[in-house]
PDB file of N, CA and C in Angstrom:
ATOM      1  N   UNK A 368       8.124 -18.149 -36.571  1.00  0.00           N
ATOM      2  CA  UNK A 368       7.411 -17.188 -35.752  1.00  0.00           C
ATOM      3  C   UNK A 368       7.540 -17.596 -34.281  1.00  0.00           C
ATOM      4  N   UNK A 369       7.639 -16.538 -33.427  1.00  0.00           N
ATOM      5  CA  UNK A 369       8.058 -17.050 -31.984  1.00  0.00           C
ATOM      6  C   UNK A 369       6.686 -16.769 -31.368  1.00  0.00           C
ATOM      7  N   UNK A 370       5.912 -17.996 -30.743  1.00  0.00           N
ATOM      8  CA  UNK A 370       5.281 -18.218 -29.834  1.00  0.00           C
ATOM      9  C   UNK A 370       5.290 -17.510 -28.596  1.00  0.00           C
ATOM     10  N   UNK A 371       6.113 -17.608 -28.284  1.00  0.00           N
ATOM     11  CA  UNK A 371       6.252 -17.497 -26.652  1.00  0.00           C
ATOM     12  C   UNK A 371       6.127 -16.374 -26.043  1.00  0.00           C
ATOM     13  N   UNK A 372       5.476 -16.242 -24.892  1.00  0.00           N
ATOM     14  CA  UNK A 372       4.577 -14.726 -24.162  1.00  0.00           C
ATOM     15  C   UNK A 372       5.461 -14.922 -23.113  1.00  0.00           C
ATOM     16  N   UNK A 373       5.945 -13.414 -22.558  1.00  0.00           N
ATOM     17  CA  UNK A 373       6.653 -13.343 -21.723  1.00  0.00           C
ATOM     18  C   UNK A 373       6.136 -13.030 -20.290  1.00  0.00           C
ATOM     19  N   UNK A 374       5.790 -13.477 -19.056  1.00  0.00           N
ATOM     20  CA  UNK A 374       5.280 -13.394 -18.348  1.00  0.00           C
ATOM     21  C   UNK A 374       5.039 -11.748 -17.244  1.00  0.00           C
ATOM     22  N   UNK A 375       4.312 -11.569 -16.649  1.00  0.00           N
ATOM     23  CA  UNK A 375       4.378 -10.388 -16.151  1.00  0.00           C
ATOM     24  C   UNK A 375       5.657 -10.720 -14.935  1.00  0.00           C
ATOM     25  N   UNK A 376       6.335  -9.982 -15.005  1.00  0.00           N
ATOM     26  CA  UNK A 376       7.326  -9.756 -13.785  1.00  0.00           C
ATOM     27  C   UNK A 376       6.709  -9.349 -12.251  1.00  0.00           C
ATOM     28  N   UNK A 377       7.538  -9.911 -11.422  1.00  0.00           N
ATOM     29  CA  UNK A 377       7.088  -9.769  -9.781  1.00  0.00           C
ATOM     30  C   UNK A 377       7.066  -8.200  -9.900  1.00  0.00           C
ATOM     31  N   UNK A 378       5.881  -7.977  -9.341  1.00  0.00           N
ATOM     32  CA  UNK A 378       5.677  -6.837  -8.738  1.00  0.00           C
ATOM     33  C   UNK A 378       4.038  -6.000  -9.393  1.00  0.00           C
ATOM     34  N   UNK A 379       3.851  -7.173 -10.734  1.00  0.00           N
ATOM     35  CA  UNK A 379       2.986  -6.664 -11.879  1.00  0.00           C
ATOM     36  C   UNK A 379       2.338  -7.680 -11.705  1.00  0.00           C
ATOM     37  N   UNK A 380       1.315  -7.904 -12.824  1.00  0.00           N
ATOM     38  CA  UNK A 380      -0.019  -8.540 -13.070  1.00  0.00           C
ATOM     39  C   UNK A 380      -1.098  -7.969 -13.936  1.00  0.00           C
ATOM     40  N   UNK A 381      -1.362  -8.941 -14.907  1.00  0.00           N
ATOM     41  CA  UNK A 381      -2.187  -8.563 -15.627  1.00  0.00           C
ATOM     42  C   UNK A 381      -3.436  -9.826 -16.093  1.00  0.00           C
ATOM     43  N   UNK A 382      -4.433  -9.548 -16.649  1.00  0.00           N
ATOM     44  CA  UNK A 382      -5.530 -10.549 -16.522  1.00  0.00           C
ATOM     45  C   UNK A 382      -5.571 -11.984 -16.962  1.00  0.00           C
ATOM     46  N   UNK A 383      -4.481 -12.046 -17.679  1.00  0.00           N
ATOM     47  CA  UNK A 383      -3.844 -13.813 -17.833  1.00  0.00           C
ATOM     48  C   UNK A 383      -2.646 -13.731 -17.323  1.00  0.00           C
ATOM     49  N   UNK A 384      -2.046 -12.554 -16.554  1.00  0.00           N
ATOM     50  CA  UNK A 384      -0.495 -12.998 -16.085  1.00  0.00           C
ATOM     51  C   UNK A 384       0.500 -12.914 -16.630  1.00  0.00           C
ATOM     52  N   UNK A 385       0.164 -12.668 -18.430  1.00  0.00           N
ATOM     53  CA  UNK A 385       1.059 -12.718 -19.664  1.00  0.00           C
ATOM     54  C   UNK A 385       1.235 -11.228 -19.715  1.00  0.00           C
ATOM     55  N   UNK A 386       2.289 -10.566 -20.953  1.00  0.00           N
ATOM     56  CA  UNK A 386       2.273  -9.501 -21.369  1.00  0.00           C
ATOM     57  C   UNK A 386       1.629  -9.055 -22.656  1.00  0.00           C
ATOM     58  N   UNK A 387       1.179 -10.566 -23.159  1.00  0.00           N
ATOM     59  CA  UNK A 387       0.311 -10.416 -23.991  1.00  0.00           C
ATOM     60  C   UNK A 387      -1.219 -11.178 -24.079  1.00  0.00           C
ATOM     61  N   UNK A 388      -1.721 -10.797 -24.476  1.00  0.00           N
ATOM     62  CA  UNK A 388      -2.599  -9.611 -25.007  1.00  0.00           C
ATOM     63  C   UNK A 388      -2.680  -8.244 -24.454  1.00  0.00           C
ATOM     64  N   UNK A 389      -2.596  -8.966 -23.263  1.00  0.00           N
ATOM     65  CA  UNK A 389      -2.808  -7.609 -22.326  1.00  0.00           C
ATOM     66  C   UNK A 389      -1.672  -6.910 -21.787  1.00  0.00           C
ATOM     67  N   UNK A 390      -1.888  -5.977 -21.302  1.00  0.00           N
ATOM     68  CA  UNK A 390      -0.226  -5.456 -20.479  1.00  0.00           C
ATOM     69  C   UNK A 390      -0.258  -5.672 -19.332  1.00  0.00           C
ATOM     70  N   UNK A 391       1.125  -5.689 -19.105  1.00  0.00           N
ATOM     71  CA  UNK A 391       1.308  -5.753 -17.438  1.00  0.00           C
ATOM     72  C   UNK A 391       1.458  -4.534 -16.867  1.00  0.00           C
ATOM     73  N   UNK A 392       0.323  -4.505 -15.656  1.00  0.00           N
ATOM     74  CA  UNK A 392       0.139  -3.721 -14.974  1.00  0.00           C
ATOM     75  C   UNK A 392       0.913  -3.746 -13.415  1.00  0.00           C
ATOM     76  N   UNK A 393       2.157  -2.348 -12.852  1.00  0.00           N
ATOM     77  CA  UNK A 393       2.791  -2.614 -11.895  1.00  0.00           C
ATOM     78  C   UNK A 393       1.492  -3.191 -10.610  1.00  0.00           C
ATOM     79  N   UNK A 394       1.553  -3.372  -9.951  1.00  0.00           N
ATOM     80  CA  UNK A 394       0.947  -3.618  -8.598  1.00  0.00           C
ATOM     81  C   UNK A 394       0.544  -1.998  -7.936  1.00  0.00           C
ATOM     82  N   UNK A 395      -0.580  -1.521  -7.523  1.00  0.00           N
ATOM     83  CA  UNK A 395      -0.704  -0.530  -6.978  1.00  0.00           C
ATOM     84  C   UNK A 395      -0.093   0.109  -5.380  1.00  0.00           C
ATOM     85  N   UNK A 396       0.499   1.110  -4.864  1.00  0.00           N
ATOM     86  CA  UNK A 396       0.530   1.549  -3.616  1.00  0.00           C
ATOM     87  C   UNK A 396      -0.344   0.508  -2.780  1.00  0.00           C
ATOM     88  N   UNK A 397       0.290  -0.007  -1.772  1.00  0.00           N
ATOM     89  CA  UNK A 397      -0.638  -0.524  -0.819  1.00  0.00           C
ATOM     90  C   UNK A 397      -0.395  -2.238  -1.267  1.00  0.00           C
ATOM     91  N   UNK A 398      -0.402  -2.621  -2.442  1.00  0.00           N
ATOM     92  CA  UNK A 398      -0.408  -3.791  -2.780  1.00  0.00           C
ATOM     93  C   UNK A 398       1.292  -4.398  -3.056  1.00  0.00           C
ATOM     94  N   UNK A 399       1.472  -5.909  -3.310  1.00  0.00           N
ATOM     95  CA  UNK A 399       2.661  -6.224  -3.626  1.00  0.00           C
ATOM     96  C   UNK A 399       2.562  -7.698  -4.190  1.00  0.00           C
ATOM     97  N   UNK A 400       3.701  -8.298  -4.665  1.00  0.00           N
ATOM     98  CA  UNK A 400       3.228  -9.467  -5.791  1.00  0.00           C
ATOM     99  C   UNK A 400       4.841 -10.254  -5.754  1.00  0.00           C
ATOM    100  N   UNK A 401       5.271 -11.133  -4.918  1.00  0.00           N
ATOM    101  CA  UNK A 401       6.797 -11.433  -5.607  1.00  0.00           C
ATOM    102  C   UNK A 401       6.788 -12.945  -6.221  1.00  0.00           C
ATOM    103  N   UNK A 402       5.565 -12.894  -6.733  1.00  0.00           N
ATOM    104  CA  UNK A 402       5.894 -14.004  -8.241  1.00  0.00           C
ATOM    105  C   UNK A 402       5.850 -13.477  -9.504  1.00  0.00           C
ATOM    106  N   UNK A 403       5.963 -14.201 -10.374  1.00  0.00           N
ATOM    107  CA  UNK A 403       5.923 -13.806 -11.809  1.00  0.00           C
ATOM    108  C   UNK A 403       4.430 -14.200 -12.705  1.00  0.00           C
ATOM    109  N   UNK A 404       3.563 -13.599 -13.350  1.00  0.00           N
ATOM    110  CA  UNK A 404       2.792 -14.314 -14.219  1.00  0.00           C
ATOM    111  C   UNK A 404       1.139 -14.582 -13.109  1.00  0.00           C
ATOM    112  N   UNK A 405       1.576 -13.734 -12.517  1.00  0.00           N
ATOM    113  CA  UNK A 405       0.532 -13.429 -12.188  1.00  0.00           C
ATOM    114  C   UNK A 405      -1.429 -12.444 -12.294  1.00  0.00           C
ATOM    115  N   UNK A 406      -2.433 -12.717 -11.716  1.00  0.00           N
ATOM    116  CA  UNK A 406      -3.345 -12.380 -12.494  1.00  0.00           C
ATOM    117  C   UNK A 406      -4.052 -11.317 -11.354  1.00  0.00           C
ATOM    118  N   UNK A 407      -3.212 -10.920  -9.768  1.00  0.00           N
ATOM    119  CA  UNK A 407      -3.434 -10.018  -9.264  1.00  0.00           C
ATOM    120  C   UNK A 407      -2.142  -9.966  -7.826  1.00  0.00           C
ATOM    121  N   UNK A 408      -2.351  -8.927  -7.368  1.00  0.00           N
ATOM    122  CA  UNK A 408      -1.620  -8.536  -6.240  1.00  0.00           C
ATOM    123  C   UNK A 408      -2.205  -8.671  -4.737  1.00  0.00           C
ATOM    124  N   UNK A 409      -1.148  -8.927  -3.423  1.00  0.00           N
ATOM    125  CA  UNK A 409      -1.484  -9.090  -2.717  1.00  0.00           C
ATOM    126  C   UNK A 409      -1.874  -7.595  -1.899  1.00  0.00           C
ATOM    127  N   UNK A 410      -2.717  -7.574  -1.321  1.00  0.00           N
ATOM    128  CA  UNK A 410      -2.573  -6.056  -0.043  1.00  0.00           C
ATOM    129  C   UNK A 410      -1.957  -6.366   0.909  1.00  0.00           C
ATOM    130  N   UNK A 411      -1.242  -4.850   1.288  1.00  0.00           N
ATOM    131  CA  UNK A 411      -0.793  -4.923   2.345  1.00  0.00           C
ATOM    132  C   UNK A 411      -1.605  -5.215   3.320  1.00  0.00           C
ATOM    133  N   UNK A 412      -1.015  -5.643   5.040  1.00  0.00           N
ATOM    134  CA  UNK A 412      -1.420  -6.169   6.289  1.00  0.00           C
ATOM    135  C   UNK A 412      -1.859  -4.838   6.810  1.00  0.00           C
ATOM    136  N   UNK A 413      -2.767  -4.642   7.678  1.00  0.00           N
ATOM    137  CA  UNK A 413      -2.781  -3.970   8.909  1.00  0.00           C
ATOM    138  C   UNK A 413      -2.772  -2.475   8.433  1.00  0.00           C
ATOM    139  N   UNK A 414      -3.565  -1.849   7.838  1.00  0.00           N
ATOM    140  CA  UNK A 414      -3.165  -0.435   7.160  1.00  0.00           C
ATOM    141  C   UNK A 414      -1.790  -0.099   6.587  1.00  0.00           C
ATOM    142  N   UNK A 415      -0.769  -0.794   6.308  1.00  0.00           N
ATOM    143  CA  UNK A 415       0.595  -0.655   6.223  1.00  0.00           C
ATOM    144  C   UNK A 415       0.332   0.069   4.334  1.00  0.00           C
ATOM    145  N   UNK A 416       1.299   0.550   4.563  1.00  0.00           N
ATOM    146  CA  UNK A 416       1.280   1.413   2.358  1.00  0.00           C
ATOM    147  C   UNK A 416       2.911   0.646   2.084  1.00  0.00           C
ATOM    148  N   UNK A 417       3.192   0.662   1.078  1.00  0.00           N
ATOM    149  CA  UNK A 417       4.236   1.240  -0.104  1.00  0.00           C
ATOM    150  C   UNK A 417       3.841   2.483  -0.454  1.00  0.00           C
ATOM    151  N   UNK A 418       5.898   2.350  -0.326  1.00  0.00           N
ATOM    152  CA  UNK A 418       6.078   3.690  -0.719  1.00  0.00           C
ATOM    153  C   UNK A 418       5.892   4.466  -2.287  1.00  0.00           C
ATOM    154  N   UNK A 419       5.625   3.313  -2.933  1.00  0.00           N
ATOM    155  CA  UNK A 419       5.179   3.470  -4.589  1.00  0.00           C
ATOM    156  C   UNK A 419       4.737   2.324  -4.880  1.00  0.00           C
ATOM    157  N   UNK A 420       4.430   2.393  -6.396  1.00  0.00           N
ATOM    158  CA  UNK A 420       4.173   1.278  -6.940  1.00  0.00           C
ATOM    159  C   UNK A 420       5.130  -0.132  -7.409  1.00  0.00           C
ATOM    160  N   UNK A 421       3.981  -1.107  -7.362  1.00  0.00           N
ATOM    161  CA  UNK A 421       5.375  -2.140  -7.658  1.00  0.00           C
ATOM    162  C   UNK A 421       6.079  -2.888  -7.120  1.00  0.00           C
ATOM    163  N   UNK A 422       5.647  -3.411  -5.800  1.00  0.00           N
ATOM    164  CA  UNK A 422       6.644  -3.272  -5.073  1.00  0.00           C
ATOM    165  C   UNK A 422       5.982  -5.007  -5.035  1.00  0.00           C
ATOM    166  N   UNK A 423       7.214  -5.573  -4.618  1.00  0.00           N
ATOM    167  CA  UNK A 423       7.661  -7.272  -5.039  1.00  0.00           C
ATOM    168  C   UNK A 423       7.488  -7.949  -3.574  1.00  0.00           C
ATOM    169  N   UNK A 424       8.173  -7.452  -2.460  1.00  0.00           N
ATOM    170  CA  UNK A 424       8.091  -8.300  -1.287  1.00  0.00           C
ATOM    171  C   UNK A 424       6.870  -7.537   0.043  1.00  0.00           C
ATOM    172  N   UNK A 425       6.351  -8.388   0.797  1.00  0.00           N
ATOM    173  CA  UNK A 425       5.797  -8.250   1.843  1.00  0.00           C
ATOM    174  C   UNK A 425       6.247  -7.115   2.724  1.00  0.00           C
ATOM    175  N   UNK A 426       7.661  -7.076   2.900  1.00  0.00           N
ATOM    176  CA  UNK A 426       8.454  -6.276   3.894  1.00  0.00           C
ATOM    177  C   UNK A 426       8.649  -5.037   3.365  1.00  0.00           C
ATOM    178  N   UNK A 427       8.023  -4.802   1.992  1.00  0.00           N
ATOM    179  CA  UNK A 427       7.974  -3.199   1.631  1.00  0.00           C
ATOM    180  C   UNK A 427       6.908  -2.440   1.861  1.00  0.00           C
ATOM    181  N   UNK A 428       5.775  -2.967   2.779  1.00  0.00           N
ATOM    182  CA  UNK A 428       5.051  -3.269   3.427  1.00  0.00           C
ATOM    183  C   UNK A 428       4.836  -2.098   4.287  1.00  0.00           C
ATOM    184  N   UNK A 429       4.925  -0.798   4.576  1.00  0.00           N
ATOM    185  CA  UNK A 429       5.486  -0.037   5.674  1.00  0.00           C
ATOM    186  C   UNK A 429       4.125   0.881   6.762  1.00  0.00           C
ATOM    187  N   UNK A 430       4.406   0.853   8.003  1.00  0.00           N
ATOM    188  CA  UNK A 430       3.531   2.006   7.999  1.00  0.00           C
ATOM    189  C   UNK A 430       3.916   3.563   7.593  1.00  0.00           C
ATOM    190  N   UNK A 431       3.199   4.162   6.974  1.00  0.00           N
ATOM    191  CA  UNK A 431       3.504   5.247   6.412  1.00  0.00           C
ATOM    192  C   UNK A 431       2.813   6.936   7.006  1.00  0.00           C
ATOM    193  N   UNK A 432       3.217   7.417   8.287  1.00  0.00           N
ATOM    194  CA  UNK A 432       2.099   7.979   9.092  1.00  0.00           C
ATOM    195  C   UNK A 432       1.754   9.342   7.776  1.00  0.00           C
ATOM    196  N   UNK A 433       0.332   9.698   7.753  1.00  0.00           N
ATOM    197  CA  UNK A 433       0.008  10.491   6.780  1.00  0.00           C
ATOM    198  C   UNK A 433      -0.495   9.833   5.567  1.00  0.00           C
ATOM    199  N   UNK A 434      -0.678   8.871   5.146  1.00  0.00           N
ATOM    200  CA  UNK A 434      -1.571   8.252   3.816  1.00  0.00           C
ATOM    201  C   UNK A 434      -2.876   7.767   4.162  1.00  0.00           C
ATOM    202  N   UNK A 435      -3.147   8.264   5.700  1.00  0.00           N
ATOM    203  CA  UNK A 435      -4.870   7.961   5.580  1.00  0.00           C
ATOM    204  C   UNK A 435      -5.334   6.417   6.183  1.00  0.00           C
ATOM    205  N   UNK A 436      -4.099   5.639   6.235  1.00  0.00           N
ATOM    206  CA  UNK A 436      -4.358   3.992   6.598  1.00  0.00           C
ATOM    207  C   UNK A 436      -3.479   4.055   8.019  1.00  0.00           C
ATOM    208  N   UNK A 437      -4.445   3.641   8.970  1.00  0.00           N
ATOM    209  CA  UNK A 437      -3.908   3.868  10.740  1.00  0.00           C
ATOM    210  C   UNK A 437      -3.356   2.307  10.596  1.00  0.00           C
ATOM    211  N   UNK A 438      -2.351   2.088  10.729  1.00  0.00           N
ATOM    212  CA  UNK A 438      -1.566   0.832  10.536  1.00  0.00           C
ATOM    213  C   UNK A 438      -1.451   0.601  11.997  1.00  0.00           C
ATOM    214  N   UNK A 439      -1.167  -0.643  12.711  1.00  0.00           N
ATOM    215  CA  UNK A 439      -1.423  -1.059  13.836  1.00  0.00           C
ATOM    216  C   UNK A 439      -0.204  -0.762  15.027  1.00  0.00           C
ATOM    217  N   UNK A 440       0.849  -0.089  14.474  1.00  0.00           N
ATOM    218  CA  UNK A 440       1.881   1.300  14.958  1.00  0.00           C
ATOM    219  C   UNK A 440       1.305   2.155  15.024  1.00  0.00           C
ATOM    220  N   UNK A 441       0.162   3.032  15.061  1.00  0.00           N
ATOM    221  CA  UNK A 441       0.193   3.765  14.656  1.00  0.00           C
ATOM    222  C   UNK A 441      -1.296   4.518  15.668  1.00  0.00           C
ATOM    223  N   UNK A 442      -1.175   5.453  16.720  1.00  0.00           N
ATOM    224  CA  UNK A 442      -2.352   5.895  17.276  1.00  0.00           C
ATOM    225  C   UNK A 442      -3.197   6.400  16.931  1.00  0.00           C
ATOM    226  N   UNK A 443      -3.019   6.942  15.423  1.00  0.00           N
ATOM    227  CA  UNK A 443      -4.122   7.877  14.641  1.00  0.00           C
ATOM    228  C   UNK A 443      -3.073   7.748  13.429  1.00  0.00           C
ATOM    229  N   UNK A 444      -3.672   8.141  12.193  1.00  0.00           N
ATOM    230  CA  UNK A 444      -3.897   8.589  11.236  1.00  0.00           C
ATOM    231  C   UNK A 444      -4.522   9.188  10.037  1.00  0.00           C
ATOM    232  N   UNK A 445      -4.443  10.739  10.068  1.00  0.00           N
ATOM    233  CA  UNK A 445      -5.781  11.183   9.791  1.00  0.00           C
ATOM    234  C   UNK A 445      -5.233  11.596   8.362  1.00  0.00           C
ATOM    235  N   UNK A 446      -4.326  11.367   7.679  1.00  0.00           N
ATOM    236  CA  UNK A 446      -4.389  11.496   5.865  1.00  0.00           C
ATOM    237  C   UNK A 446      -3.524  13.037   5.740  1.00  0.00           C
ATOM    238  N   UNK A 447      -2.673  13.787   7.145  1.00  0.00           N
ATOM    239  CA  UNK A 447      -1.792  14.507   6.910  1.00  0.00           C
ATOM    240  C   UNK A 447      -0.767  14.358   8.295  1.00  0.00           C
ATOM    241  N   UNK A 448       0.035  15.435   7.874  1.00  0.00           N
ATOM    242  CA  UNK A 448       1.120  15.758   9.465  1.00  0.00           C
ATOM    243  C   UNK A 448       0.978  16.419   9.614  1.00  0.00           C
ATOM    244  N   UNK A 449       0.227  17.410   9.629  1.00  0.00           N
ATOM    245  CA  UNK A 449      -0.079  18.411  10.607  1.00  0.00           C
ATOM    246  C   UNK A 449      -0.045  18.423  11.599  1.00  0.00           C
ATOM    247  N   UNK A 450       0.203  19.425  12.456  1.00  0.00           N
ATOM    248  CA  UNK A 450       0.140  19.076  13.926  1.00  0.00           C
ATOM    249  C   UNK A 450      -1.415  20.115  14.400  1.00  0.00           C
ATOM    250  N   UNK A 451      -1.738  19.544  15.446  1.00  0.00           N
ATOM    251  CA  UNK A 451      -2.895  20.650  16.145  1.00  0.00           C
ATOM    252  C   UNK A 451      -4.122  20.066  15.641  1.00  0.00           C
ATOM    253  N   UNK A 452      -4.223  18.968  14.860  1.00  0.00           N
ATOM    254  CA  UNK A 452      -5.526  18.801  14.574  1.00  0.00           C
ATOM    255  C   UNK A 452      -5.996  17.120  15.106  1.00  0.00           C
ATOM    256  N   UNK A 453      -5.209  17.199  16.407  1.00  0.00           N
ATOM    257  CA  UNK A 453      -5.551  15.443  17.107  1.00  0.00           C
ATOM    258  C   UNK A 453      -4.834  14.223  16.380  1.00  0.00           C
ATOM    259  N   UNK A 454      -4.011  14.757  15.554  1.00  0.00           N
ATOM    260  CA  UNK A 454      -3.199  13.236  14.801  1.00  0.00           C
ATOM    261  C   UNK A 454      -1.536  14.107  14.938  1.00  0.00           C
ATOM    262  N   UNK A 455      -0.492  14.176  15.744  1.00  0.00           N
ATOM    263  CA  UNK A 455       0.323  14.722  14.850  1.00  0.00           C
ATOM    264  C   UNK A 455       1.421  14.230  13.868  1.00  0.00           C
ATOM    265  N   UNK A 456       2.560  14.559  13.820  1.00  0.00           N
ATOM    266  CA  UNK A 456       3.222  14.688  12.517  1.00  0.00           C
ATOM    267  C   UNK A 456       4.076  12.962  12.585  1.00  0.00           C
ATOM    268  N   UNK A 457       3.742  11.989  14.125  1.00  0.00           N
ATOM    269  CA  UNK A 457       4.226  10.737  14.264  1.00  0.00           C
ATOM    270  C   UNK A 457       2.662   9.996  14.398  1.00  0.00           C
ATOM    271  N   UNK A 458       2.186  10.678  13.817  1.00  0.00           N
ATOM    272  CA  UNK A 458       0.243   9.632  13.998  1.00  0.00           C
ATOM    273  C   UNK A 458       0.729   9.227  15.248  1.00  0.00           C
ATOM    274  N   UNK A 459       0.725  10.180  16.394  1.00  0.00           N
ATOM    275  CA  UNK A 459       0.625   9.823  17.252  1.00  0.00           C
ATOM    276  C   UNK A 459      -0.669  10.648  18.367  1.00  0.00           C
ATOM    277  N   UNK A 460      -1.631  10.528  18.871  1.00  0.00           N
ATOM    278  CA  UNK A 460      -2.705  11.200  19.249  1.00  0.00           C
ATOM    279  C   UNK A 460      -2.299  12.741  20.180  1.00  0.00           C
ATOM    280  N   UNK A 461      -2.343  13.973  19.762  1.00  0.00           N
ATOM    281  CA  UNK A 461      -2.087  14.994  20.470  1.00  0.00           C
ATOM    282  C   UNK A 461      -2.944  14.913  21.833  1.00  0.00           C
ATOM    283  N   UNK A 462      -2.134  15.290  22.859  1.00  0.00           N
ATOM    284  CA  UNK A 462      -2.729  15.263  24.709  1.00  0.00           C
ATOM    285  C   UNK A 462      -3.857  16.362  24.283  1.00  0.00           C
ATOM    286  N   UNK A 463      -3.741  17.462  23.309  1.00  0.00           N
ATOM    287  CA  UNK A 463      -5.118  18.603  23.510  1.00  0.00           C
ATOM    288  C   UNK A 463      -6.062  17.840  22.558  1.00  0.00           C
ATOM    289  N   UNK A 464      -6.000  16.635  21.726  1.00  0.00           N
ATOM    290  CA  UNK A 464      -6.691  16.131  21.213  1.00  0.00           C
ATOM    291  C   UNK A 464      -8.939  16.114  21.217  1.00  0.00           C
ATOM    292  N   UNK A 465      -9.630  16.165  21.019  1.00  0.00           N
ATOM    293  CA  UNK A 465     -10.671  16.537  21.429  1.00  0.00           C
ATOM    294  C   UNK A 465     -11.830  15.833  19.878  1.00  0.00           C
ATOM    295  N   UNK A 466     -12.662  14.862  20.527  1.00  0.00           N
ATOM    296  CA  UNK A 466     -13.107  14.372  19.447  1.00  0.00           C
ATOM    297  C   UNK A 466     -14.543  15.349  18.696  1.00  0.00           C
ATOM    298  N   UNK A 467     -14.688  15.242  17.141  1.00  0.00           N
ATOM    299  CA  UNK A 467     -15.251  15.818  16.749  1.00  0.00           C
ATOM    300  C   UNK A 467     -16.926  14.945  17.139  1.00  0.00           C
ATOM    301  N   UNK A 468     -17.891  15.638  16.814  1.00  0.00           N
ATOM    302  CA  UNK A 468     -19.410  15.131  17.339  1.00  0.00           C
ATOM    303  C   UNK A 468     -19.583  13.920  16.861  1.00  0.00           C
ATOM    304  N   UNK A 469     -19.171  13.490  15.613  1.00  0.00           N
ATOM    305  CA  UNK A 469     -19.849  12.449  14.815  1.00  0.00           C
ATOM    306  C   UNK A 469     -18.373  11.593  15.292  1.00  0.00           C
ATOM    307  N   UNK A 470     -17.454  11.642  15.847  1.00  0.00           N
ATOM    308  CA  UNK A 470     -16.517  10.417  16.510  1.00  0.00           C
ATOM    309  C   UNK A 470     -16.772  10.080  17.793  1.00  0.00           C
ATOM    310  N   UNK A 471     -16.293   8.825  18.486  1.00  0.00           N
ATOM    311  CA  UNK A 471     -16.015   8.566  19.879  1.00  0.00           C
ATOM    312  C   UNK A 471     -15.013   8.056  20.257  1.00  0.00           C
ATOM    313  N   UNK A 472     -14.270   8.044  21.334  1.00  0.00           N
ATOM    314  CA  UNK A 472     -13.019   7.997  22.415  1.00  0.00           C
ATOM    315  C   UNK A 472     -12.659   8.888  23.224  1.00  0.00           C
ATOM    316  N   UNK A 473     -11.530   8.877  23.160  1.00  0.00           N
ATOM    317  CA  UNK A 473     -10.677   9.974  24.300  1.00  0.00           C
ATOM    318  C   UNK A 473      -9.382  10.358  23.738  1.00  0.00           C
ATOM    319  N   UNK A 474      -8.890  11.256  24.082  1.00  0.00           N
ATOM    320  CA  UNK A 474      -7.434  11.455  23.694  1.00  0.00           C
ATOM    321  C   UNK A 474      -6.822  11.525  24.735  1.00  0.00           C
TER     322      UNK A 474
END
């Protein structure tokens, strides 16, 4: 009978790190993992996303303008690209920009 548990692969993690008992779970958006046998994932820096799940190194790491996380590139990010509504389509702050009551700054 073979013993041996195969470890969760970089990018995954599960609650002993193994694939068994439990399963390995990829790493979520936002998070990343490039060891093996691990029992959680790292988050990304600075509001930065992945572009999916799973993802193994630091440098997949990205700012992503439109997912809601104002990454430190980034002058606004309000969770679309729209334009006209004070964030536009480069999260970058529109000049007609105008803050709503319950915010403060300037545009």
């Amino acid at each position: 009978e073979d013993k041996c548990v195969k470890m969760c692969e970089a990018g995954s993690f599960s609650t002993n790190g193994l694939e068994s008992p439990a399963e390995c779970s990829k790493c979520g958006q936002g998070a990343y993992q490039p060891k093996r046998g691990m029992l959680s994932c790292d988050s990304c820096p600075n509001g930065k996303n992945t572009h999916s799940p799973g993802a193994v190194y630091a440098n997949e790491c990205v700012s992503i303008c439109g997912d809601g996380r104002r990454a430190s590139d980034e002058g606004c990010d309000d969770a679309n690209t729209y334009p006209g509504d004070g964030c536009d389509h480069d999260c970058k702050i529109e000049a007609s920009a105008q803050c709503s009551p319950n915010n403060v700054g300037s545009a």
